[in-house]
Amino acid sequence: MSYDPYALAFPAASFPLSSEDFAMGGPLPAGAYATGGSAGESPQLTWGPLPEGTRSLVVTAFDADAPIPGGLWHWAVKDIPATVPGLARGAASDLPPGAVHLPNDLGVAGYSGAKPPPGTGTHRMFVCVTALTVDRLDVPPGASLAMLNILLIPHTAGRAVLIGTSTPDH
């Protein structure tokens, strides 16, 4: 569990990111898990102050410890206006005006909660907020989340990462 997907990422200024639902390195809340027929709800997030020149934000959630090559992207939202100071718990189902979901690795244009398979131990969910110098990020239809991360590079003003943990037996 030492892989950090942002260790080699394009350098960017950092800014504060926190959650009322979990602390850095602490467990995700039960509501953030996919259970039964529920996809789970996205955690509450608060960020800022943002780097100078920020015009929009991208929020992603990535399980670096998923037992598949490359990990698993659980959530991606682009074009969040820079005037928005955070997202409420469950905001994935009620995004701020102008914000757009991108399909995650499960093919869902929304948040897919944590659901580590039995026997895979503790997983780390990297929630990342990227501050951009553009109002809207042009992402071609059907683009992968790897492509999203490539398209962020020339427009990145800053990045904040908050890590929550999940377990198969939460």
PDB file of N, CA and C in Angstrom, residues 26-123:
ATOM      1  N   GLY A  26      -7.946   8.533   7.484  1.00  0.00           N
ATOM      2  CA  GLY A  26      -8.958   7.858   8.295  1.00  0.00           C
ATOM      3  C   GLY A  26      -9.981   7.129   7.452  1.00  0.00           C
ATOM      4  N   PRO A  27     -10.863   6.372   8.103  1.00  0.00           N
ATOM      5  CA  PRO A  27     -11.852   5.591   7.373  1.00  0.00           C
ATOM      6  C   PRO A  27     -12.924   6.461   6.715  1.00  0.00           C
ATOM      7  N   LEU A  28     -13.330   6.038   5.517  1.00  0.00           N
ATOM      8  CA  LEU A  28     -14.474   6.671   4.860  1.00  0.00           C
ATOM      9  C   LEU A  28     -15.726   6.373   5.674  1.00  0.00           C
ATOM     10  N   PRO A  29     -16.725   7.253   5.641  1.00  0.00           N
ATOM     11  CA  PRO A  29     -17.961   6.967   6.370  1.00  0.00           C
ATOM     12  C   PRO A  29     -18.721   5.819   5.708  1.00  0.00           C
ATOM     13  N   ALA A  30     -19.565   5.137   6.470  1.00  0.00           N
ATOM     14  CA  ALA A  30     -20.338   4.006   5.945  1.00  0.00           C
ATOM     15  C   ALA A  30     -21.151   4.402   4.719  1.00  0.00           C
ATOM     16  N   GLY A  31     -21.642   5.635   4.673  1.00  0.00           N
ATOM     17  CA  GLY A  31     -22.450   6.097   3.544  1.00  0.00           C
ATOM     18  C   GLY A  31     -21.687   6.193   2.238  1.00  0.00           C
ATOM     19  N   ALA A  32     -20.356   6.218   2.302  1.00  0.00           N
ATOM     20  CA  ALA A  32     -19.535   6.333   1.091  1.00  0.00           C
ATOM     21  C   ALA A  32     -19.277   4.985   0.433  1.00  0.00           C
ATOM     22  N   TYR A  33     -19.807   3.908   1.026  1.00  0.00           N
ATOM     23  CA  TYR A  33     -19.656   2.558   0.474  1.00  0.00           C
ATOM     24  C   TYR A  33     -20.833   2.222  -0.435  1.00  0.00           C
ATOM     25  N   ALA A  34     -20.576   1.389  -1.428  1.00  0.00           N
ATOM     26  CA  ALA A  34     -21.640   0.810  -2.242  1.00  0.00           C
ATOM     27  C   ALA A  34     -22.126  -0.433  -1.512  1.00  0.00           C
ATOM     28  N   THR A  35     -23.391  -0.443  -1.112  1.00  0.00           N
ATOM     29  CA  THR A  35     -23.939  -1.587  -0.389  1.00  0.00           C
ATOM     30  C   THR A  35     -25.322  -1.912  -0.948  1.00  0.00           C
ATOM     31  N   GLY A  36     -25.628  -3.187  -1.018  1.00  0.00           N
ATOM     32  CA  GLY A  36     -26.928  -3.587  -1.545  1.00  0.00           C
ATOM     33  C   GLY A  36     -27.139  -2.984  -2.922  1.00  0.00           C
ATOM     34  N   GLY A  37     -28.227  -2.291  -3.118  1.00  0.00           N
ATOM     35  CA  GLY A  37     -28.508  -1.636  -4.392  1.00  0.00           C
ATOM     36  C   GLY A  37     -28.062  -0.192  -4.439  1.00  0.00           C
ATOM     37  N   SER A  38     -27.434   0.287  -3.370  1.00  0.00           N
ATOM     38  CA  SER A  38     -27.016   1.687  -3.303  1.00  0.00           C
ATOM     39  C   SER A  38     -25.583   1.864  -3.800  1.00  0.00           C
ATOM     40  N   ALA A  39     -25.374   2.923  -4.585  1.00  0.00           N
ATOM     41  CA  ALA A  39     -24.027   3.245  -5.062  1.00  0.00           C
ATOM     42  C   ALA A  39     -23.220   3.986  -4.007  1.00  0.00           C
ATOM     43  N   GLY A  40     -23.854   4.310  -2.884  1.00  0.00           N
ATOM     44  CA  GLY A  40     -23.181   5.109  -1.863  1.00  0.00           C
ATOM     45  C   GLY A  40     -23.308   6.580  -2.192  1.00  0.00           C
ATOM     46  N   GLU A  41     -22.906   7.414  -1.238  1.00  0.00           N
ATOM     47  CA  GLU A  41     -22.973   8.859  -1.487  1.00  0.00           C
ATOM     48  C   GLU A  41     -21.591   9.463  -1.352  1.00  0.00           C
ATOM     49  N   SER A  42     -21.336  10.434  -2.201  1.00  0.00           N
ATOM     50  CA  SER A  42     -20.042  11.110  -2.184  1.00  0.00           C
ATOM     51  C   SER A  42     -19.866  11.837  -0.847  1.00  0.00           C
ATOM     52  N   PRO A  43     -18.630  11.884  -0.353  1.00  0.00           N
ATOM     53  CA  PRO A  43     -18.382  12.549   0.932  1.00  0.00           C
ATOM     54  C   PRO A  43     -18.428  14.073   0.813  1.00  0.00           C
ATOM     55  N   GLN A  44     -18.651  14.719   1.940  1.00  0.00           N
ATOM     56  CA  GLN A  44     -18.606  16.177   2.015  1.00  0.00           C
ATOM     57  C   GLN A  44     -17.160  16.615   1.836  1.00  0.00           C
ATOM     58  N   LEU A  45     -16.958  17.691   1.092  1.00  0.00           N
ATOM     59  CA  LEU A  45     -15.614  18.248   0.855  1.00  0.00           C
ATOM     60  C   LEU A  45     -15.644  19.761   1.002  1.00  0.00           C
ATOM     61  N   THR A  46     -14.579  20.312   1.575  1.00  0.00           N
ATOM     62  CA  THR A  46     -14.385  21.764   1.679  1.00  0.00           C
ATOM     63  C   THR A  46     -12.974  22.073   1.222  1.00  0.00           C
ATOM     64  N   TRP A  47     -12.806  23.117   0.382  1.00  0.00           N
ATOM     65  CA  TRP A  47     -11.476  23.472  -0.090  1.00  0.00           C
ATOM     66  C   TRP A  47     -11.268  24.980  -0.045  1.00  0.00           C
ATOM     67  N   GLY A  48     -10.000  25.348  -0.134  1.00  0.00           N
ATOM     68  CA  GLY A  48      -9.637  26.754  -0.229  1.00  0.00           C
ATOM     69  C   GLY A  48      -8.884  27.243   0.987  1.00  0.00           C
ATOM     70  N   PRO A  49      -8.262  28.410   0.825  1.00  0.00           N
ATOM     71  CA  PRO A  49      -8.309  29.271  -0.358  1.00  0.00           C
ATOM     72  C   PRO A  49      -7.609  28.625  -1.558  1.00  0.00           C
ATOM     73  N   LEU A  50      -8.112  28.963  -2.735  1.00  0.00           N
ATOM     74  CA  LEU A  50      -7.603  28.398  -3.986  1.00  0.00           C
ATOM     75  C   LEU A  50      -6.434  29.218  -4.517  1.00  0.00           C
ATOM     76  N   PRO A  51      -5.578  28.597  -5.322  1.00  0.00           N
ATOM     77  CA  PRO A  51      -4.462  29.339  -5.921  1.00  0.00           C
ATOM     78  C   PRO A  51      -4.978  30.481  -6.815  1.00  0.00           C
ATOM     79  N   GLU A  52      -4.199  31.541  -6.871  1.00  0.00           N
ATOM     80  CA  GLU A  52      -4.545  32.680  -7.718  1.00  0.00           C
ATOM     81  C   GLU A  52      -4.725  32.216  -9.162  1.00  0.00           C
ATOM     82  N   GLY A  53      -5.732  32.755  -9.817  1.00  0.00           N
ATOM     83  CA  GLY A  53      -5.989  32.414 -11.211  1.00  0.00           C
ATOM     84  C   GLY A  53      -6.919  31.231 -11.406  1.00  0.00           C
ATOM     85  N   THR A  54      -7.391  30.618 -10.300  1.00  0.00           N
ATOM     86  CA  THR A  54      -8.298  29.475 -10.420  1.00  0.00           C
ATOM     87  C   THR A  54      -9.645  29.941 -10.969  1.00  0.00           C
ATOM     88  N   ARG A  55     -10.115  29.228 -12.006  1.00  0.00           N
ATOM     89  CA  ARG A  55     -11.413  29.549 -12.612  1.00  0.00           C
ATOM     90  C   ARG A  55     -12.416  28.402 -12.538  1.00  0.00           C
ATOM     91  N   SER A  56     -11.910  27.178 -12.400  1.00  0.00           N
ATOM     92  CA  SER A  56     -12.800  26.026 -12.224  1.00  0.00           C
ATOM     93  C   SER A  56     -12.043  24.916 -11.506  1.00  0.00           C
ATOM     94  N   LEU A  57     -12.782  23.870 -11.153  1.00  0.00           N
ATOM     95  CA  LEU A  57     -12.207  22.759 -10.396  1.00  0.00           C
ATOM     96  C   LEU A  57     -12.639  21.424 -10.987  1.00  0.00           C
ATOM     97  N   VAL A  58     -11.800  20.433 -10.789  1.00  0.00           N
ATOM     98  CA  VAL A  58     -12.108  19.045 -11.107  1.00  0.00           C
ATOM     99  C   VAL A  58     -11.964  18.258  -9.814  1.00  0.00           C
ATOM    100  N   VAL A  59     -12.941  17.388  -9.524  1.00  0.00           N
ATOM    101  CA  VAL A  59     -12.878  16.511  -8.361  1.00  0.00           C
ATOM    102  C   VAL A  59     -12.852  15.076  -8.862  1.00  0.00           C
ATOM    103  N   THR A  60     -11.907  14.294  -8.335  1.00  0.00           N
ATOM    104  CA  THR A  60     -11.835  12.872  -8.671  1.00  0.00           C
ATOM    105  C   THR A  60     -11.664  12.059  -7.401  1.00  0.00           C
ATOM    106  N   ALA A  61     -12.043  10.783  -7.488  1.00  0.00           N
ATOM    107  CA  ALA A  61     -11.812   9.836  -6.394  1.00  0.00           C
ATOM    108  C   ALA A  61     -11.256   8.561  -7.015  1.00  0.00           C
ATOM    109  N   PHE A  62     -10.103   8.109  -6.500  1.00  0.00           N
ATOM    110  CA  PHE A  62      -9.361   7.008  -7.090  1.00  0.00           C
ATOM    111  C   PHE A  62      -8.933   6.021  -6.016  1.00  0.00           C
ATOM    112  N   ASP A  63      -9.264   4.735  -6.208  1.00  0.00           N
ATOM    113  CA  ASP A  63      -8.826   3.673  -5.298  1.00  0.00           C
ATOM    114  C   ASP A  63      -7.528   3.104  -5.846  1.00  0.00           C
ATOM    115  N   ALA A  64      -6.414   3.507  -5.245  1.00  0.00           N
ATOM    116  CA  ALA A  64      -5.090   3.078  -5.701  1.00  0.00           C
ATOM    117  C   ALA A  64      -4.808   1.618  -5.367  1.00  0.00           C
ATOM    118  N   ASP A  65      -5.601   1.026  -4.475  1.00  0.00           N
ATOM    119  CA  ASP A  65      -5.341  -0.334  -4.014  1.00  0.00           C
ATOM    120  C   ASP A  65      -6.331  -1.357  -4.565  1.00  0.00           C
ATOM    121  N   ALA A  66      -7.154  -0.937  -5.522  1.00  0.00           N
ATOM    122  CA  ALA A  66      -8.081  -1.890  -6.150  1.00  0.00           C
ATOM    123  C   ALA A  66      -7.250  -3.014  -6.778  1.00  0.00           C
ATOM    124  N   PRO A  67      -7.729  -4.249  -6.681  1.00  0.00           N
ATOM    125  CA  PRO A  67      -6.931  -5.381  -7.164  1.00  0.00           C
ATOM    126  C   PRO A  67      -7.016  -5.583  -8.681  1.00  0.00           C
ATOM    127  N   ILE A  68      -6.868  -4.478  -9.404  1.00  0.00           N
ATOM    128  CA  ILE A  68      -6.816  -4.512 -10.863  1.00  0.00           C
ATOM    129  C   ILE A  68      -5.686  -3.595 -11.309  1.00  0.00           C
ATOM    130  N   PRO A  69      -5.066  -3.867 -12.448  1.00  0.00           N
ATOM    131  CA  PRO A  69      -3.975  -2.990 -12.910  1.00  0.00           C
ATOM    132  C   PRO A  69      -4.461  -1.546 -13.065  1.00  0.00           C
ATOM    133  N   GLY A  70      -3.727  -0.636 -12.500  1.00  0.00           N
ATOM    134  CA  GLY A  70      -4.041   0.776 -12.646  1.00  0.00           C
ATOM    135  C   GLY A  70      -5.020   1.334 -11.647  1.00  0.00           C
ATOM    136  N   GLY A  71      -5.542   0.520 -10.711  1.00  0.00           N
ATOM    137  CA  GLY A  71      -6.480   1.033  -9.725  1.00  0.00           C
ATOM    138  C   GLY A  71      -7.866   1.255 -10.321  1.00  0.00           C
ATOM    139  N   LEU A  72      -8.740   1.957  -9.585  1.00  0.00           N
ATOM    140  CA  LEU A  72     -10.121   2.154 -10.012  1.00  0.00           C
ATOM    141  C   LEU A  72     -10.569   3.583  -9.728  1.00  0.00           C
ATOM    142  N   TRP A  73     -11.023   4.270 -10.779  1.00  0.00           N
ATOM    143  CA  TRP A  73     -11.575   5.624 -10.642  1.00  0.00           C
ATOM    144  C   TRP A  73     -13.042   5.498 -10.250  1.00  0.00           C
ATOM    145  N   HIS A  74     -13.410   6.050  -9.100  1.00  0.00           N
ATOM    146  CA  HIS A  74     -14.771   5.987  -8.577  1.00  0.00           C
ATOM    147  C   HIS A  74     -15.608   7.210  -8.927  1.00  0.00           C
ATOM    148  N   TRP A  75     -14.947   8.332  -9.253  1.00  0.00           N
ATOM    149  CA  TRP A  75     -15.720   9.569  -9.412  1.00  0.00           C
ATOM    150  C   TRP A  75     -14.894  10.585 -10.172  1.00  0.00           C
ATOM    151  N   ALA A  76     -15.539  11.348 -11.047  1.00  0.00           N
ATOM    152  CA  ALA A  76     -14.887  12.456 -11.741  1.00  0.00           C
ATOM    153  C   ALA A  76     -15.935  13.509 -12.092  1.00  0.00           C
ATOM    154  N   VAL A  77     -15.675  14.740 -11.662  1.00  0.00           N
ATOM    155  CA  VAL A  77     -16.546  15.883 -11.948  1.00  0.00           C
ATOM    156  C   VAL A  77     -15.665  17.012 -12.450  1.00  0.00           C
ATOM    157  N   LYS A  78     -16.057  17.637 -13.563  1.00  0.00           N
ATOM    158  CA  LYS A  78     -15.293  18.768 -14.095  1.00  0.00           C
ATOM    159  C   LYS A  78     -16.165  20.013 -14.136  1.00  0.00           C
ATOM    160  N   ASP A  79     -15.518  21.130 -14.366  1.00  0.00           N
ATOM    161  CA  ASP A  79     -16.187  22.423 -14.557  1.00  0.00           C
ATOM    162  C   ASP A  79     -16.954  22.919 -13.331  1.00  0.00           C
ATOM    163  N   ILE A  80     -16.475  22.593 -12.148  1.00  0.00           N
ATOM    164  CA  ILE A  80     -17.056  23.163 -10.926  1.00  0.00           C
ATOM    165  C   ILE A  80     -16.568  24.610 -10.843  1.00  0.00           C
ATOM    166  N   PRO A  81     -17.471  25.579 -10.757  1.00  0.00           N
ATOM    167  CA  PRO A  81     -17.031  26.978 -10.697  1.00  0.00           C
ATOM    168  C   PRO A  81     -16.124  27.236  -9.487  1.00  0.00           C
ATOM    169  N   ALA A  82     -15.122  28.076  -9.673  1.00  0.00           N
ATOM    170  CA  ALA A  82     -14.168  28.388  -8.603  1.00  0.00           C
ATOM    171  C   ALA A  82     -14.830  29.092  -7.424  1.00  0.00           C
ATOM    172  N   THR A  83     -16.017  29.624  -7.614  1.00  0.00           N
ATOM    173  CA  THR A  83     -16.740  30.299  -6.531  1.00  0.00           C
ATOM    174  C   THR A  83     -17.369  29.313  -5.556  1.00  0.00           C
ATOM    175  N   VAL A  84     -17.409  28.031  -5.919  1.00  0.00           N
ATOM    176  CA  VAL A  84     -17.983  26.997  -5.050  1.00  0.00           C
ATOM    177  C   VAL A  84     -16.916  26.588  -4.029  1.00  0.00           C
ATOM    178  N   PRO A  85     -17.198  26.723  -2.709  1.00  0.00           N
ATOM    179  CA  PRO A  85     -16.182  26.438  -1.691  1.00  0.00           C
ATOM    180  C   PRO A  85     -16.090  24.977  -1.268  1.00  0.00           C
ATOM    181  N   GLY A  86     -16.928  24.120  -1.834  1.00  0.00           N
ATOM    182  CA  GLY A  86     -16.911  22.715  -1.462  1.00  0.00           C
ATOM    183  C   GLY A  86     -18.155  22.021  -1.979  1.00  0.00           C
ATOM    184  N   LEU A  87     -18.280  20.750  -1.634  1.00  0.00           N
ATOM    185  CA  LEU A  87     -19.438  19.958  -2.031  1.00  0.00           C
ATOM    186  C   LEU A  87     -20.056  19.316  -0.791  1.00  0.00           C
ATOM    187  N   ALA A  88     -21.371  19.363  -0.710  1.00  0.00           N
ATOM    188  CA  ALA A  88     -22.082  18.738   0.401  1.00  0.00           C
ATOM    189  C   ALA A  88     -22.034  17.220   0.265  1.00  0.00           C
ATOM    190  N   ARG A  89     -22.233  16.506   1.353  1.00  0.00           N
ATOM    191  CA  ARG A  89     -22.358  15.054   1.308  1.00  0.00           C
ATOM    192  C   ARG A  89     -23.472  14.714   0.321  1.00  0.00           C
ATOM    193  N   GLY A  90     -23.212  13.761  -0.560  1.00  0.00           N
ATOM    194  CA  GLY A  90     -24.193  13.364  -1.550  1.00  0.00           C
ATOM    195  C   GLY A  90     -24.311  14.303  -2.744  1.00  0.00           C
ATOM    196  N   ALA A  91     -23.402  15.261  -2.860  1.00  0.00           N
ATOM    197  CA  ALA A  91     -23.482  16.249  -3.946  1.00  0.00           C
ATOM    198  C   ALA A  91     -23.350  15.624  -5.321  1.00  0.00           C
ATOM    199  N   ALA A  92     -22.837  14.413  -5.401  1.00  0.00           N
ATOM    200  CA  ALA A  92     -22.725  13.760  -6.704  1.00  0.00           C
ATOM    201  C   ALA A  92     -24.084  13.627  -7.366  1.00  0.00           C
ATOM    202  N   SER A  93     -25.157  13.615  -6.576  1.00  0.00           N
ATOM    203  CA  SER A  93     -26.492  13.528  -7.155  1.00  0.00           C
ATOM    204  C   SER A  93     -27.133  14.902  -7.327  1.00  0.00           C
ATOM    205  N   ASP A  94     -26.423  15.964  -6.951  1.00  0.00           N
ATOM    206  CA  ASP A  94     -26.950  17.325  -7.079  1.00  0.00           C
ATOM    207  C   ASP A  94     -25.776  18.293  -7.231  1.00  0.00           C
ATOM    208  N   LEU A  95     -25.135  18.250  -8.390  1.00  0.00           N
ATOM    209  CA  LEU A  95     -23.937  19.057  -8.630  1.00  0.00           C
ATOM    210  C   LEU A  95     -24.261  20.550  -8.742  1.00  0.00           C
ATOM    211  N   PRO A  96     -23.258  21.403  -8.460  1.00  0.00           N
ATOM    212  CA  PRO A  96     -23.451  22.836  -8.664  1.00  0.00           C
ATOM    213  C   PRO A  96     -23.722  23.119 -10.151  1.00  0.00           C
ATOM    214  N   PRO A  97     -24.447  24.200 -10.452  1.00  0.00           N
ATOM    215  CA  PRO A  97     -24.710  24.553 -11.852  1.00  0.00           C
ATOM    216  C   PRO A  97     -23.413  24.657 -12.655  1.00  0.00           C
ATOM    217  N   GLY A  98     -23.408  24.049 -13.827  1.00  0.00           N
ATOM    218  CA  GLY A  98     -22.246  24.078 -14.710  1.00  0.00           C
ATOM    219  C   GLY A  98     -21.324  22.885 -14.561  1.00  0.00           C
ATOM    220  N   ALA A  99     -21.366  22.207 -13.407  1.00  0.00           N
ATOM    221  CA  ALA A  99     -20.490  21.054 -13.181  1.00  0.00           C
ATOM    222  C   ALA A  99     -21.006  19.852 -13.976  1.00  0.00           C
ATOM    223  N   VAL A 100     -20.061  19.018 -14.422  1.00  0.00           N
ATOM    224  CA  VAL A 100     -20.392  17.895 -15.295  1.00  0.00           C
ATOM    225  C   VAL A 100     -19.701  16.621 -14.797  1.00  0.00           C
ATOM    226  N   HIS A 101     -20.488  15.537 -14.657  1.00  0.00           N
ATOM    227  CA  HIS A 101     -19.905  14.232 -14.348  1.00  0.00           C
ATOM    228  C   HIS A 101     -19.274  13.633 -15.593  1.00  0.00           C
ATOM    229  N   LEU A 102     -18.179  12.918 -15.404  1.00  0.00           N
ATOM    230  CA  LEU A 102     -17.591  12.090 -16.449  1.00  0.00           C
ATOM    231  C   LEU A 102     -17.766  10.641 -16.017  1.00  0.00           C
ATOM    232  N   PRO A 103     -17.918   9.709 -16.946  1.00  0.00           N
ATOM    233  CA  PRO A 103     -18.069   8.310 -16.550  1.00  0.00           C
ATOM    234  C   PRO A 103     -16.830   7.803 -15.800  1.00  0.00           C
ATOM    235  N   ASN A 104     -17.086   7.094 -14.686  1.00  0.00           N
ATOM    236  CA  ASN A 104     -15.986   6.518 -13.927  1.00  0.00           C
ATOM    237  C   ASN A 104     -15.609   5.163 -14.531  1.00  0.00           C
ATOM    238  N   ASP A 105     -14.704   4.445 -13.893  1.00  0.00           N
ATOM    239  CA  ASP A 105     -14.252   3.158 -14.438  1.00  0.00           C
ATOM    240  C   ASP A 105     -15.329   2.086 -14.440  1.00  0.00           C
ATOM    241  N   LEU A 106     -16.425   2.326 -13.752  1.00  0.00           N
ATOM    242  CA  LEU A 106     -17.535   1.380 -13.759  1.00  0.00           C
ATOM    243  C   LEU A 106     -18.598   1.783 -14.781  1.00  0.00           C
ATOM    244  N   GLY A 107     -18.297   2.836 -15.560  1.00  0.00           N
ATOM    245  CA  GLY A 107     -19.212   3.290 -16.592  1.00  0.00           C
ATOM    246  C   GLY A 107     -20.331   4.175 -16.084  1.00  0.00           C
ATOM    247  N   VAL A 108     -20.236   4.633 -14.832  1.00  0.00           N
ATOM    248  CA  VAL A 108     -21.271   5.450 -14.210  1.00  0.00           C
ATOM    249  C   VAL A 108     -20.860   6.920 -14.263  1.00  0.00           C
ATOM    250  N   ALA A 109     -21.742   7.768 -14.760  1.00  0.00           N
ATOM    251  CA  ALA A 109     -21.496   9.212 -14.728  1.00  0.00           C
ATOM    252  C   ALA A 109     -22.006   9.711 -13.378  1.00  0.00           C
ATOM    253  N   GLY A 110     -21.242   9.457 -12.351  1.00  0.00           N
ATOM    254  CA  GLY A 110     -21.599   9.791 -10.989  1.00  0.00           C
ATOM    255  C   GLY A 110     -20.621   9.126 -10.038  1.00  0.00           C
ATOM    256  N   TYR A 111     -20.964   9.140  -8.775  1.00  0.00           N
ATOM    257  CA  TYR A 111     -20.111   8.549  -7.745  1.00  0.00           C
ATOM    258  C   TYR A 111     -20.462   7.074  -7.569  1.00  0.00           C
ATOM    259  N   SER A 112     -19.460   6.214  -7.571  1.00  0.00           N
ATOM    260  CA  SER A 112     -19.619   4.800  -7.236  1.00  0.00           C
ATOM    261  C   SER A 112     -18.837   4.557  -5.954  1.00  0.00           C
ATOM    262  N   GLY A 113     -19.534   4.170  -4.909  1.00  0.00           N
ATOM    263  CA  GLY A 113     -18.927   4.026  -3.593  1.00  0.00           C
ATOM    264  C   GLY A 113     -17.887   2.930  -3.496  1.00  0.00           C
ATOM    265  N   ALA A 114     -17.144   3.005  -2.406  1.00  0.00           N
ATOM    266  CA  ALA A 114     -16.105   2.011  -2.111  1.00  0.00           C
ATOM    267  C   ALA A 114     -16.746   0.648  -1.907  1.00  0.00           C
ATOM    268  N   LYS A 115     -16.074  -0.381  -2.397  1.00  0.00           N
ATOM    269  CA  LYS A 115     -16.548  -1.754  -2.197  1.00  0.00           C
ATOM    270  C   LYS A 115     -15.377  -2.708  -2.396  1.00  0.00           C
ATOM    271  N   PRO A 116     -14.382  -2.657  -1.490  1.00  0.00           N
ATOM    272  CA  PRO A 116     -13.227  -3.538  -1.631  1.00  0.00           C
ATOM    273  C   PRO A 116     -13.641  -5.011  -1.594  1.00  0.00           C
ATOM    274  N   PRO A 117     -13.131  -5.815  -2.509  1.00  0.00           N
ATOM    275  CA  PRO A 117     -13.446  -7.246  -2.481  1.00  0.00           C
ATOM    276  C   PRO A 117     -12.855  -7.923  -1.252  1.00  0.00           C
ATOM    277  N   PRO A 118     -13.504  -8.993  -0.773  1.00  0.00           N
ATOM    278  CA  PRO A 118     -12.966  -9.740   0.378  1.00  0.00           C
ATOM    279  C   PRO A 118     -11.523 -10.184   0.115  1.00  0.00           C
ATOM    280  N   GLY A 119     -10.720 -10.124   1.177  1.00  0.00           N
ATOM    281  CA  GLY A 119      -9.343 -10.585   1.101  1.00  0.00           C
ATOM    282  C   GLY A 119      -8.360  -9.591   0.514  1.00  0.00           C
ATOM    283  N   THR A 120      -8.816  -8.358   0.230  1.00  0.00           N
ATOM    284  CA  THR A 120      -7.904  -7.379  -0.386  1.00  0.00           C
ATOM    285  C   THR A 120      -7.391  -6.335   0.593  1.00  0.00           C
ATOM    286  N   GLY A 121      -7.750  -6.457   1.866  1.00  0.00           N
ATOM    287  CA  GLY A 121      -7.213  -5.551   2.877  1.00  0.00           C
ATOM    288  C   GLY A 121      -7.765  -4.142   2.789  1.00  0.00           C
ATOM    289  N   THR A 122      -7.005  -3.230   3.349  1.00  0.00           N
ATOM    290  CA  THR A 122      -7.406  -1.827   3.394  1.00  0.00           C
ATOM    291  C   THR A 122      -7.063  -1.143   2.072  1.00  0.00           C
ATOM    292  N   HIS A 123      -8.015  -0.396   1.561  1.00  0.00           N
ATOM    293  CA  HIS A 123      -7.818   0.371   0.327  1.00  0.00           C
ATOM    294  C   HIS A 123      -7.751   1.854   0.665  1.00  0.00           C
TER     295      HIS A 123
END
